[in-house]
């Protein structure tokens, strides 16, 4: 299929080669914009605090409320795109995201900003599964790997470059109002993405539209279950005492009830999420790798920004520049990984995970002996290595995880994968952040020791993802070597 790329339509979509890549381009721009807002606001917190007089609880909700609502709507939005077509969901999601970005930038109180961020996160959750589903629908074979490679680069770069772009905007807009431009920058991009999305994103699902109900009971059980799990993670600093952690087993019970309901519901019609996807080893282990990797991956930027700005007194701009080597490495390796993933498979992901661990351990070693005046320079090379490894993880793992997912389930399958990544991110920041602050208190404010210890914990979490990748490789070899399966 990849040999003739001139004007071959993809299945029954009527999309020639040029139009499908243009559609992907629009989707990647929207994905970049929505994923950027996960991390870009971190460096704006001091400015928001001064401008609006926000309490620590307010600031926590401004940061974490976005991720909470983002994770809640991923699966229902993906299911809607599978059943009714992706164009409407994409355009409405981008439009709502653009509107709430404007409202966030105009906020005059912490409560206003919190509400805007909650709705903005939900809008981002509507957009993202449409992009993954569109790749499943429009691309096949090596082209699908390349498309997911570009999506993986978008995920990696948007996460890593957020602090840098936020620092630049605050520098340009000034300490008092620069934080508003962190939100206003989305408006022109969002308007263009809406217009082009309406023209290019597929209007209909593959095959016949699914006119069945969209499983409201499943939506409710999944939404409440994910909320109950995420709440103690995003409110870990504000909710004192151990009682909050009792919500996690409650959330797991709700997710178990969701699984039982989906199994029963699937006997009559298409459920919100088809549990048969977890019978696919590629999907199950790939989702597990994504959940664990994002727990370590996202936490790195959280603690590094704290260390540089609060511990060493660097500006938001310099803190963002210090993370740039990771972003550059991730961008380069993601594009390469997407091209070769169909050739090398899961071993490529394992190599990437190993490189991330090596890069993080090397970062710890170059900081041995306490804080230095040249931390951004000392950490540039090891972070570049970690970024190169990350680029071989995110895009290839997403390609492999979704490789056997039927196109009519592409949106909900991608939505569940990303929901796991959001839960992993919240759990990783909670665990690594807790170690960071407890070490800081135990070592009388030694920021370097706190950063190094928590960095090693993040590396340890990523080692667990490496173990899962190795398990997948071993089982894959055994299966391919078994006479009954050959």
XYZ file of C-alpha atoms in Angstrom:
486
model
C 0.000 0.000 0.000
C 2.802 2.408 0.805
C 4.374 1.805 -2.584
C 1.747 3.822 -4.476
C 1.173 7.102 -2.683
C -0.072 9.243 -5.546
C -3.823 9.348 -5.257
C -5.010 6.029 -3.834
C -8.330 6.344 -1.967
C -8.382 4.817 1.516
C -11.188 2.261 1.846
C -14.505 3.996 1.152
C -13.572 7.444 2.447
C -12.801 8.915 -0.968
C -9.669 10.528 0.475
C -6.679 10.657 -1.838
C -3.142 10.774 -0.489
C -2.821 14.549 -0.414
C -6.130 15.164 1.346
C -5.607 12.600 4.091
C -2.201 14.073 5.002
C -3.753 17.522 5.086
C -6.484 16.211 7.364
C -3.801 14.731 9.600
C -1.995 18.072 9.663
C -5.111 19.817 10.964
C -5.593 17.114 13.583
C -1.983 17.397 14.757
C -2.266 21.168 15.142
C -5.370 20.737 17.304
C -3.739 17.937 19.325
C -0.635 20.059 19.887
C -2.732 22.993 21.081
C -4.763 20.933 23.548
C -1.841 18.870 24.883
C 0.309 21.994 25.253
C -2.150 23.330 27.812
C -1.339 20.395 30.101
C 2.132 21.819 30.810
C 2.260 25.430 29.582
C 0.313 26.770 32.559
C 2.865 25.426 35.070
C 5.283 28.318 34.534
C 2.428 30.857 34.687
C 1.417 29.926 38.241
C 3.428 32.686 39.988
C 1.933 35.338 37.664
C -1.617 34.004 38.134
C -1.078 33.979 41.893
C -0.049 37.648 41.912
C -2.719 38.815 39.464
C -5.762 37.007 40.910
C -4.770 36.395 44.517
C -5.325 32.650 44.155
C -5.042 30.286 47.132
C -2.914 27.107 46.920
C -6.137 25.121 46.438
C -7.188 27.441 43.584
C -3.820 27.010 41.874
C -4.052 23.226 42.245
C -7.434 23.190 40.525
C -6.219 25.540 37.773
C -3.408 23.081 37.030
C -5.052 19.718 37.710
C -8.704 20.422 36.881
C -7.770 20.535 33.196
C -6.226 17.064 33.324
C -9.186 15.744 35.329
C -11.912 16.726 32.852
C -9.608 15.892 29.923
C -9.464 12.272 31.109
C -13.190 12.051 31.818
C -14.520 12.546 28.309
C -11.910 10.732 26.190
C -13.732 7.403 25.854
C -17.286 8.784 25.381
C -15.979 11.289 22.824
C -14.075 8.557 20.992
C -17.181 6.373 20.927
C -19.247 9.267 19.558
C -16.735 9.780 16.740
C -16.772 6.062 15.923
C -20.571 5.946 15.800
C -21.590 9.292 14.284
C -18.507 10.600 12.479
C -15.440 12.504 13.633
C -15.886 15.870 11.927
C -18.686 17.200 14.130
C -16.969 16.081 17.348
C -13.647 17.548 16.203
C -14.995 20.936 15.167
C -17.249 21.323 18.238
C -14.373 20.292 20.517
C -11.932 22.743 18.937
C -14.545 25.509 19.000
C -15.291 24.970 22.683
C -11.578 24.813 23.464
C -11.013 28.128 21.641
C -13.914 29.827 23.436
C -12.820 28.656 26.877
C -9.226 29.710 26.134
C -10.526 33.233 25.543
C -12.585 33.109 28.749
C -9.569 31.852 30.719
C -7.445 34.717 29.422
C -10.132 37.232 30.461
C -10.531 35.787 33.983
C -10.826 38.303 36.827
C -11.051 35.800 39.691
C -9.648 32.360 40.532
C -13.144 30.818 40.392
C -13.687 32.152 36.861
C -10.355 30.702 35.728
C -11.030 27.319 37.376
C -14.391 26.931 35.615
C -12.852 27.932 32.279
C -10.052 25.395 32.754
C -12.473 22.593 33.635
C -14.504 23.139 30.457
C -11.337 23.659 28.431
C -10.048 20.275 29.590
C -13.313 18.584 28.609
C -13.072 20.173 25.151
C -9.512 18.851 24.782
C -10.796 15.390 25.688
C -13.336 15.607 22.867
C -10.701 16.534 20.271
C -7.881 14.073 20.916
C -9.541 10.668 20.291
C -10.832 12.012 16.970
C -7.229 12.494 15.826
C -6.180 8.941 16.736
C -9.385 7.544 15.248
C -8.842 9.524 12.053
C -5.365 7.994 11.657
C -6.876 4.517 12.048
C -9.540 5.359 9.487
C -7.393 7.036 6.818
C -4.031 5.233 6.984
C -2.802 1.666 6.617
C 0.506 -0.186 6.910
C 3.702 1.857 6.910
C 1.754 5.073 6.332
C -0.143 4.494 9.574
C 3.182 4.107 11.386
C 4.402 7.398 9.930
C 1.161 9.132 10.893
C 1.365 7.845 14.461
C 5.023 8.873 14.464
C 3.973 12.443 13.776
C 1.300 12.205 16.480
C 3.875 10.847 18.929
C 6.217 13.726 18.100
C 3.329 16.103 18.712
C 2.615 14.548 22.119
C 6.258 14.576 23.170
C 7.027 18.079 21.936
C 3.847 19.660 23.301
C 4.522 18.219 26.760
C 8.193 19.197 26.822
C 8.010 22.579 25.070
C 5.105 23.888 27.177
C 7.329 25.481 29.846
C 9.525 27.107 27.180
C 6.608 28.593 25.238
C 4.942 29.670 28.484
C 8.140 31.364 29.605
C 8.444 33.201 26.264
C 4.853 34.435 26.373
C 5.202 35.644 29.964
C 8.459 37.382 29.051
C 6.765 39.146 26.115
C 3.506 39.950 27.891
C 5.056 41.074 31.154
C 4.846 39.696 34.668
C 1.344 41.113 35.270
C -0.504 40.090 32.104
C 1.843 37.605 30.400
C -0.093 34.656 31.851
C -3.170 35.753 29.882
C -1.298 35.268 26.606
C -0.720 31.643 27.565
C -4.454 31.229 26.882
C -4.978 33.874 24.174
C -2.394 32.214 21.900
C -4.901 29.387 21.335
C -7.555 31.645 19.773
C -6.164 32.236 16.238
C -4.888 28.659 16.021
C -8.255 27.303 17.117
C -10.219 29.377 14.591
C -8.047 28.168 11.708
C -8.284 24.552 12.931
C -12.100 24.784 13.044
C -12.353 26.058 9.472
C -9.909 23.530 8.037
C -11.301 20.735 10.211
C -14.782 21.234 8.756
C -13.334 20.917 5.248
C -10.895 18.037 5.777
C -11.830 15.796 8.726
C -13.968 12.781 7.663
C -17.652 13.531 8.142
C -18.819 9.910 8.367
C -17.545 6.837 10.211
C -16.190 3.901 8.249
C -19.128 1.743 7.131
C -22.704 2.464 8.214
C -23.326 4.999 10.987
C -24.205 3.415 14.342
C -27.623 4.732 15.363
C -27.747 2.897 18.686
C -27.694 4.727 21.998
C -24.284 5.840 23.216
C -24.504 3.820 26.458
C -25.350 6.486 29.100
C -24.971 4.044 32.009
C -21.478 3.138 30.810
C -20.609 6.825 30.445
C -21.760 7.487 34.020
C -19.905 4.524 35.575
C -16.684 5.254 33.719
C -16.854 8.993 34.399
C -17.495 8.634 38.131
C -14.905 5.868 38.458
C -12.170 7.895 36.753
C -13.116 11.008 38.764
C -12.963 9.180 42.091
C -9.515 7.777 41.213
C -8.112 11.098 39.989
C -9.478 13.378 42.734
C -7.131 12.267 45.543
C -4.223 12.439 43.085
C -4.886 15.982 41.892
C -5.784 17.171 45.420
C -2.942 15.397 47.180
C -1.510 18.623 48.662
C -4.830 20.196 49.672
C -6.590 17.163 51.184
C -4.581 16.351 54.271
C -4.558 12.935 55.920
C -4.590 9.387 54.525
C -8.398 9.068 54.248
C -8.388 10.523 50.716
C -6.605 7.416 49.410
C -9.677 5.323 50.253
C -11.276 6.869 47.176
C -8.932 4.899 44.904
C -10.321 1.426 45.798
C -13.823 2.927 45.524
C -12.940 4.124 42.031
C -11.554 0.705 41.116
C -14.824 -0.913 42.243
C -16.740 1.518 40.044
C -14.502 0.628 37.095
C -15.145 -3.059 37.815
C -18.885 -2.299 37.736
C -18.293 -0.479 34.435
C -16.598 -3.587 33.020
C -19.480 -5.839 34.110
C -22.031 -3.445 32.628
C -20.140 -3.199 29.329
C -19.967 -6.976 29.094
C -23.723 -7.233 29.592
C -24.498 -4.279 27.309
C -22.367 -5.707 24.481
C -24.745 -8.676 24.180
C -27.391 -6.361 22.719
C -25.541 -3.524 20.969
C -22.198 -1.749 20.618
C -21.017 -0.682 24.102
C -19.182 2.487 25.091
C -15.972 0.456 25.165
C -15.692 -3.077 23.809
C -13.868 -5.140 26.444
C -12.837 -7.634 23.778
C -10.031 -5.208 22.929
C -8.297 -6.400 26.096
C -8.118 -9.913 24.625
C -5.569 -8.453 22.180
C -2.120 -8.744 23.753
C -0.874 -5.771 21.735
C -3.637 -3.544 23.110
C -3.470 -4.742 26.725
C 0.305 -4.581 27.178
C 0.569 -1.435 25.070
C -2.008 0.320 27.260
C -0.132 -0.826 30.372
C 3.172 0.464 28.983
C 1.527 3.805 28.157
C 0.024 4.169 31.628
C 3.302 3.399 33.415
C 5.502 5.418 31.052
C 3.384 8.548 31.362
C 3.560 8.215 35.157
C 7.335 8.640 34.977
C 7.559 10.793 31.845
C 5.195 13.599 32.919
C 6.582 13.760 36.472
C 10.053 14.629 35.140
C 8.959 18.043 33.868
C 6.991 18.777 37.031
C 9.956 18.307 39.377
C 12.552 19.806 36.986
C 10.554 23.034 36.687
C 10.203 23.228 40.486
C 13.927 22.583 40.964
C 15.050 25.209 38.467
C 12.595 28.003 39.321
C 11.960 27.603 43.041
C 15.187 25.881 44.046
C 17.802 27.606 41.908
C 15.971 30.843 41.059
C 16.019 30.530 37.276
C 13.406 32.433 35.274
C 10.474 30.715 33.595
C 12.181 31.255 30.236
C 15.469 29.619 31.278
C 13.580 26.748 32.912
C 11.779 26.177 29.630
C 15.023 26.339 27.643
C 16.569 23.726 29.945
C 13.904 21.208 28.893
C 14.349 21.955 25.174
C 16.984 19.213 24.570
C 14.443 16.607 25.653
C 11.839 18.099 23.311
C 14.243 18.180 20.355
C 15.361 14.590 20.926
C 11.765 13.451 21.224
C 10.787 15.206 17.982
C 13.599 13.654 15.946
C 13.188 10.141 17.331
C 9.387 10.181 17.052
C 9.534 10.837 13.325
C 12.111 8.065 12.924
C 10.274 5.659 15.223
C 7.050 6.073 13.286
C 8.805 5.073 10.085
C 10.498 1.938 11.384
C 8.044 0.648 14.006
C 6.388 -1.770 11.572
C 9.815 -3.312 10.934
C 11.097 -3.631 14.506
C 7.910 -3.773 16.592
C 7.970 -3.812 20.401
C 11.795 -4.188 20.699
C 12.004 -0.606 19.389
C 9.873 0.536 22.342
C 12.100 -1.416 24.740
C 15.209 0.277 23.330
C 13.522 3.647 23.753
C 12.558 2.923 27.369
C 16.119 1.813 28.146
C 17.484 5.043 26.626
C 15.129 7.133 28.763
C 16.312 5.348 31.917
C 19.973 5.822 30.919
C 19.376 9.515 30.248
C 17.647 10.077 33.597
C 20.315 8.218 35.574
C 22.989 10.244 33.744
C 21.116 13.431 34.669
C 21.266 12.360 38.307
C 24.993 11.647 38.056
C 25.928 15.024 36.534
C 24.172 16.760 39.432
C 25.971 14.753 42.119
C 27.548 17.040 44.697
C 24.787 19.620 45.055
C 23.369 22.483 42.982
C 25.492 24.165 40.324
C 25.304 27.460 38.486
C 25.215 25.700 35.122
C 22.487 23.080 35.670
C 20.823 23.679 32.249
C 24.169 23.032 30.505
C 25.079 20.028 32.639
C 21.742 18.336 32.017
C 21.454 19.146 28.278
C 23.181 16.002 26.924
C 21.556 13.422 29.261
C 18.142 15.008 28.677
C 18.768 14.824 24.926
C 19.430 11.079 25.304
C 16.253 10.688 27.381
C 14.300 12.649 24.763
C 15.592 10.463 21.945
C 14.456 7.438 23.922
C 11.057 8.982 24.595
C 10.532 9.517 20.890
C 11.010 5.779 20.365
C 8.392 5.033 23.030
C 5.308 7.233 22.598
C 4.636 6.998 18.852
C 5.719 3.370 18.287
C 3.848 2.171 21.367
C 0.683 3.946 20.222
C 1.023 2.445 16.741
C 1.509 -1.079 18.112
C -1.221 -0.739 20.744
C -3.838 0.280 18.180
C -2.543 -1.890 15.327
C -5.153 -4.648 15.768
C -8.042 -2.411 16.857
C -10.885 -2.510 14.287
C -11.557 0.874 12.692
C -15.167 1.074 14.062
C -13.629 0.907 17.572
C -10.670 3.183 16.842
C -11.937 6.251 18.685
C -13.030 4.500 21.862
C -9.899 2.328 21.836
C -7.671 5.390 21.521
C -9.759 7.173 24.152
C -9.221 4.378 26.693
C -5.498 4.353 25.903
C -5.282 8.097 26.546
C -7.428 7.827 29.682
C -4.843 5.428 31.077
C -2.104 7.906 30.177
C -3.928 10.717 32.018
C -4.372 8.525 35.106
C -0.709 7.530 34.887
C 0.362 11.175 34.646
C -1.658 12.148 37.717
C -0.433 9.157 39.726
C 3.192 9.736 38.733
C 3.126 13.426 39.646
C 1.504 12.527 42.975
C 4.089 9.856 43.841
C 7.182 11.650 42.543
C 5.980 14.999 43.914
C 5.375 13.485 47.355
C 8.938 12.121 47.437
C 10.285 15.464 46.195
C 8.661 17.509 48.956
C 9.291 14.975 51.727
C 12.998 14.775 50.770
C 13.146 18.571 50.639
C 11.777 18.775 54.186
C 14.012 15.977 55.495
C 17.171 17.566 54.023
C 16.515 21.104 55.269
C 15.680 22.596 51.906
C 18.330 20.869 49.790
C 16.657 21.168 46.387
C 19.360 19.226 44.563
C 18.973 16.135 46.759
C 15.173 16.323 46.492
C 15.341 16.559 42.703
C 17.863 13.745 42.305
C 15.961 11.341 44.569
C 12.625 11.998 42.852
C 14.288 11.768 39.432
C 15.505 8.264 40.301
C 11.958 7.334 41.336
C 10.698 8.517 37.939
C 13.413 6.407 36.297
C 12.325 3.417 38.400
C 8.742 3.819 37.231
C 9.939 3.792 33.626
C 11.898 0.595 34.363
C 8.520 -1.023 35.148
C 7.317 0.001 31.683
C 10.485 -1.575 30.261
C 9.654 -4.825 32.078
C 6.165 -4.817 30.503
C 7.721 -4.279 27.053
C 10.138 -7.173 27.599
C 7.237 -9.414 28.678
C 5.441 -8.544 25.437
C 8.574 -9.354 23.413
C 9.088 -12.708 25.174
C 5.459 -13.769 24.757
C 5.567 -12.643 21.139
C 8.604 -14.830 20.437
C 7.032 -17.805 22.186
C 3.822 -17.412 20.229
C 5.580 -17.073 16.896
C 7.784 -20.066 17.722
C 4.958 -22.375 18.760
C 4.157 -24.947 16.018
C 0.409 -24.652 16.588
C 0.482 -20.912 15.996
C 2.828 -20.743 13.039
